[in-house]
Amino acid sequence: MKVLALLVALLSLLVLATARKQMAARYDNFKVYKAFINDNEQLDAFKKIHQYIHIHMLHDIGGFNRSYEVVVGPEHQHRFEVNLRFFDIEFEIIIEDLQALLDESAYDPDAEMDWVTYHPLDKIYDWVDEQCAAHDYLDCKVIGHSYEGRPIKSIRLSKREGNKAIFIEGNIHAMEWISSATVTYILNQLINSNDAELQRLTEEYDWIVVPMVNPDGFVYTHEVERLWRKNRRPNGYSNSSGPCYGIDMNRNFDFHWSGAGWGIEDPCDHWFNGEQPNTEIEILQLQDFVSSFDEDYIRAYMAFHAYGQYILLPYGHSNTEFPPNYDQMMRIAAAFAEGALDSFGSEFTYGASGLLNYPVSGAAKDWAYGVKNIPFTCTVELRDKGTFGFFLPANQITEVGVEVTEGLKSLIVKAAEEGIFD
């Protein structure tokens, strides 16, 4: 009977694994288009295309005089191109076969943790646990659990009492795999690098890292839909395809919530900001964790995202309102950009997110600045500028980690000069 029970259990696991593999969406011959929007007439037409052609917008749609990337399946490509030409919208195909590109970065589940491939959640968390067990200056906690019950882990590196802290978070948006890859690269350098400057920064400052804010969404991108952005809580709405899931958690923070943004009121869209602010358990636990520390302890808050190579400063909700110490933050952001440039020539643009991109509200960096009074906060949008976008090949992870680490070194030195850590 025991043997039979074991066989049944193994068969169940096999069926589950096979079902998961079969559920995973494929994107064979899906193309990624870049459309160039020149005026309001084109913008209005472009906004409506998704209402009658099945496409996947990769960005919030802001204003004109900019480009937008769109994923389109093979059965809709001809009609999509006809519509763009009808409205004289210029476009180019930047990825011919999305699945072929994704296959280039396919991970080996048996591989050790490294920064030359994208890893699933379990591999990342196992590595975090190993680091926590090996170093007594790491304080590791589960700050809470996601909607589906997965842990949200944190690592606090502290070698000396009385230090001020830098807070880093990653992967609040599920599809942005380069985010957690970069955050764990930085963490690995802080712990294991022999670089003298990095070791000085670990002696003189505390580092608090939450590498995975959205574990449910991240797992979903690995097992079901690579293009998923939000968390996975059913939001109570449905459309023609069935129940709608998820909230864009970087639109759900209670600072000028719902003040601006495209698609934030559509429960089935990728950017739905929720019916109210602070509805998502993941960000409530993140906020509680930040608030658990003494006032004035955390002096910098950095959220890592993809893509575009930006250092986005507060505020997001406006392109005319700026923080009181905006000029100071600009100088610090400039230092990051200068440090990152030296490694591989990657240029980072810096400034208020509402000014550089378009007004959108409810982001973590704005909450950290406007509610928690952390004097330097930003969103770092990582590589690239649109060649691969959210699908950055895994062979660029290490380069991204190197340039961002160099940028961080310069940023901390400049922030200290500016009195951020006083």
mmCIF file of C-alpha atoms in Angstrom, residues 257-401:
data_model
loop_
_atom_site.group_PDB
_atom_site.id
_atom_site.type_symbol
_atom_site.label_atom_id
_atom_site.label_comp_id
_atom_site.label_asym_id
_atom_site.label_seq_id
_atom_site.Cartn_x
_atom_site.Cartn_y
_atom_site.Cartn_z
ATOM 1 C CA TRP A 257 -3.240 57.944 -5.413
ATOM 2 C CA SER A 258 -5.251 57.870 -8.654
ATOM 3 C CA GLY A 259 -4.212 61.411 -9.486
ATOM 4 C CA ALA A 260 -2.833 60.521 -12.903
ATOM 5 C CA GLY A 261 -2.101 57.581 -15.190
ATOM 6 C CA TRP A 262 -3.430 55.720 -18.222
ATOM 7 C CA GLY A 263 -5.461 52.560 -17.704
ATOM 8 C CA ILE A 264 -5.492 52.927 -13.923
ATOM 9 C CA GLU A 265 -9.298 52.738 -13.711
ATOM 10 C CA ASP A 266 -9.720 49.613 -15.867
ATOM 11 C CA PRO A 267 -9.712 46.558 -13.553
ATOM 12 C CA CYS A 268 -8.734 44.254 -16.399
ATOM 13 C CA ASP A 269 -5.872 46.412 -17.662
ATOM 14 C CA HIS A 270 -2.210 46.021 -16.742
ATOM 15 C CA TRP A 271 -2.099 49.318 -14.823
ATOM 16 C CA PHE A 272 -5.222 49.077 -12.661
ATOM 17 C CA ASN A 273 -4.472 50.976 -9.458
ATOM 18 C CA GLY A 274 -7.192 49.391 -7.316
ATOM 19 C CA GLU A 275 -10.503 50.683 -6.045
ATOM 20 C CA GLN A 276 -8.726 52.412 -3.160
ATOM 21 C CA PRO A 277 -5.110 53.045 -2.166
ATOM 22 C CA ASN A 278 -3.259 50.546 0.017
ATOM 23 C CA THR A 279 -5.470 47.593 -0.854
ATOM 24 C CA GLU A 280 -2.708 45.078 -1.564
ATOM 25 C CA ILE A 281 -1.277 42.957 1.201
ATOM 26 C CA GLU A 282 2.183 42.939 -0.374
ATOM 27 C CA ILE A 283 2.615 46.712 -0.304
ATOM 28 C CA LEU A 284 1.003 47.038 3.127
ATOM 29 C CA GLN A 285 3.626 44.659 4.470
ATOM 30 C CA LEU A 286 6.365 46.547 2.655
ATOM 31 C CA GLN A 287 5.133 49.798 4.160
ATOM 32 C CA ASP A 288 4.910 48.270 7.624
ATOM 33 C CA PHE A 289 8.473 47.010 7.261
ATOM 34 C CA VAL A 290 9.776 50.433 6.253
ATOM 35 C CA SER A 291 7.820 52.004 9.113
ATOM 36 C CA SER A 292 9.221 49.519 11.643
ATOM 37 C CA PHE A 293 12.581 51.299 11.632
ATOM 38 C CA ASP A 294 13.386 54.411 13.614
ATOM 39 C CA GLU A 295 12.607 57.742 12.022
ATOM 40 C CA ASP A 296 15.546 59.142 10.042
ATOM 41 C CA TYR A 297 17.244 55.720 9.862
ATOM 42 C CA ILE A 298 16.430 55.049 6.180
ATOM 43 C CA ARG A 299 17.877 57.960 4.209
ATOM 44 C CA ALA A 300 17.656 56.629 0.662
ATOM 45 C CA TYR A 301 14.979 54.464 -0.982
ATOM 46 C CA MET A 302 15.633 52.962 -4.408
ATOM 47 C CA ALA A 303 13.129 50.900 -6.407
ATOM 48 C CA PHE A 304 14.524 48.932 -9.357
ATOM 49 C CA HIS A 305 12.440 48.535 -12.498
ATOM 50 C CA ALA A 306 12.715 48.035 -16.255
ATOM 51 C CA TYR A 307 13.285 49.712 -18.594
ATOM 52 C CA GLY A 308 14.557 52.894 -20.286
ATOM 53 C CA GLN A 309 17.726 53.797 -18.343
ATOM 54 C CA TYR A 310 16.234 56.478 -16.122
ATOM 55 C CA ILE A 311 16.719 57.673 -12.567
ATOM 56 C CA LEU A 312 13.178 58.843 -11.857
ATOM 57 C CA LEU A 313 12.760 61.229 -8.928
ATOM 58 C CA PRO A 314 9.618 62.430 -7.168
ATOM 59 C CA TYR A 315 7.054 63.453 -8.081
ATOM 60 C CA GLY A 316 5.137 61.202 -10.436
ATOM 61 C CA HIS A 317 1.702 62.795 -10.155
ATOM 62 C CA SER A 318 2.671 66.153 -11.659
ATOM 63 C CA ASN A 319 5.004 67.704 -14.217
ATOM 64 C CA THR A 320 4.854 71.136 -12.578
ATOM 65 C CA GLU A 321 5.253 70.305 -8.863
ATOM 66 C CA PHE A 322 8.678 69.329 -7.494
ATOM 67 C CA PRO A 323 10.063 68.328 -4.080
ATOM 68 C CA PRO A 324 11.681 71.032 -1.924
ATOM 69 C CA ASN A 325 15.126 69.415 -2.287
ATOM 70 C CA TYR A 326 14.725 68.556 -5.968
ATOM 71 C CA ASP A 327 17.957 70.265 -7.005
ATOM 72 C CA GLN A 328 19.840 68.260 -4.391
ATOM 73 C CA MET A 329 18.311 65.016 -5.626
ATOM 74 C CA MET A 330 19.207 65.950 -9.181
ATOM 75 C CA ARG A 331 22.856 66.305 -8.205
ATOM 76 C CA ILE A 332 22.795 62.897 -6.529
ATOM 77 C CA ALA A 333 21.072 61.293 -9.515
ATOM 78 C CA ALA A 334 23.664 62.874 -11.801
ATOM 79 C CA ALA A 335 26.392 61.176 -9.780
ATOM 80 C CA PHE A 336 24.718 57.793 -10.326
ATOM 81 C CA ALA A 337 24.485 58.443 -14.056
ATOM 82 C CA GLU A 338 28.150 59.454 -14.257
ATOM 83 C CA GLY A 339 29.258 56.371 -12.313
ATOM 84 C CA ALA A 340 27.157 53.999 -14.406
ATOM 85 C CA LEU A 341 28.364 55.506 -17.675
ATOM 86 C CA ASP A 342 31.991 54.574 -17.102
ATOM 87 C CA SER A 343 31.460 50.801 -17.226
ATOM 88 C CA PHE A 344 29.857 50.175 -20.620
ATOM 89 C CA GLY A 345 28.726 53.573 -21.831
ATOM 90 C CA SER A 346 25.083 53.192 -20.751
ATOM 91 C CA GLU A 347 23.508 56.628 -20.464
ATOM 92 C CA PHE A 348 20.935 57.208 -17.717
ATOM 93 C CA THR A 349 18.575 60.176 -17.926
ATOM 94 C CA TYR A 350 17.489 61.673 -14.601
ATOM 95 C CA GLY A 351 14.723 63.927 -13.360
ATOM 96 C CA ALA A 352 11.197 63.918 -11.946
ATOM 97 C CA SER A 353 9.192 61.004 -13.327
ATOM 98 C CA GLY A 354 6.166 63.180 -14.071
ATOM 99 C CA LEU A 355 8.412 65.408 -16.159
ATOM 100 C CA LEU A 356 10.497 62.794 -17.975
ATOM 101 C CA ASN A 357 7.760 60.276 -18.674
ATOM 102 C CA TYR A 358 4.212 61.409 -17.979
ATOM 103 C CA PRO A 359 2.219 62.037 -14.800
ATOM 104 C CA VAL A 360 1.323 58.811 -12.983
ATOM 105 C CA SER A 361 0.663 58.475 -9.278
ATOM 106 C CA GLY A 362 0.728 55.972 -6.439
ATOM 107 C CA ALA A 363 4.359 54.842 -6.793
ATOM 108 C CA ALA A 364 6.607 53.537 -4.017
ATOM 109 C CA LYS A 365 9.276 56.218 -4.437
ATOM 110 C CA ASP A 366 6.694 59.004 -4.033
ATOM 111 C CA TRP A 367 5.232 57.364 -0.930
ATOM 112 C CA ALA A 368 8.716 56.931 0.546
ATOM 113 C CA TYR A 369 9.450 60.613 -0.023
ATOM 114 C CA GLY A 370 6.058 62.177 0.602
ATOM 115 C CA VAL A 371 4.838 60.031 3.510
ATOM 116 C CA LYS A 372 8.000 58.633 5.128
ATOM 117 C CA ASN A 373 10.095 61.786 4.543
ATOM 118 C CA ILE A 374 13.074 59.834 3.204
ATOM 119 C CA PRO A 375 15.223 62.596 1.675
ATOM 120 C CA PHE A 376 16.419 60.743 -1.424
ATOM 121 C CA THR A 377 14.108 58.367 -3.265
ATOM 122 C CA CYS A 378 14.077 57.217 -6.849
ATOM 123 C CA THR A 379 13.019 54.581 -9.321
ATOM 124 C CA VAL A 380 15.932 53.204 -11.322
ATOM 125 C CA GLU A 381 14.753 52.049 -14.732
ATOM 126 C CA LEU A 382 17.384 49.580 -15.918
ATOM 127 C CA ARG A 383 18.507 48.595 -19.425
ATOM 128 C CA ASP A 384 17.762 49.075 -22.147
ATOM 129 C CA LYS A 385 16.246 51.927 -24.160
ATOM 130 C CA GLY A 386 13.914 49.718 -26.161
ATOM 131 C CA THR A 387 15.905 47.249 -28.251
ATOM 132 C CA PHE A 388 14.846 44.359 -26.021
ATOM 133 C CA GLY A 389 12.913 46.205 -23.322
ATOM 134 C CA PHE A 390 11.252 43.882 -20.810
ATOM 135 C CA PHE A 391 12.862 40.903 -22.540
ATOM 136 C CA LEU A 392 16.490 41.872 -21.958
ATOM 137 C CA PRO A 393 18.653 38.811 -22.715
ATOM 138 C CA ALA A 394 20.191 37.061 -19.733
ATOM 139 C CA ASN A 395 23.686 37.583 -21.121
ATOM 140 C CA GLN A 396 23.365 41.260 -20.177
ATOM 141 C CA ILE A 397 22.542 40.689 -16.487
ATOM 142 C CA THR A 398 26.139 40.902 -15.279
ATOM 143 C CA GLU A 399 26.839 44.064 -17.270
ATOM 144 C CA VAL A 400 23.716 45.677 -15.827
ATOM 145 C CA GLY A 401 24.796 44.654 -12.335
#
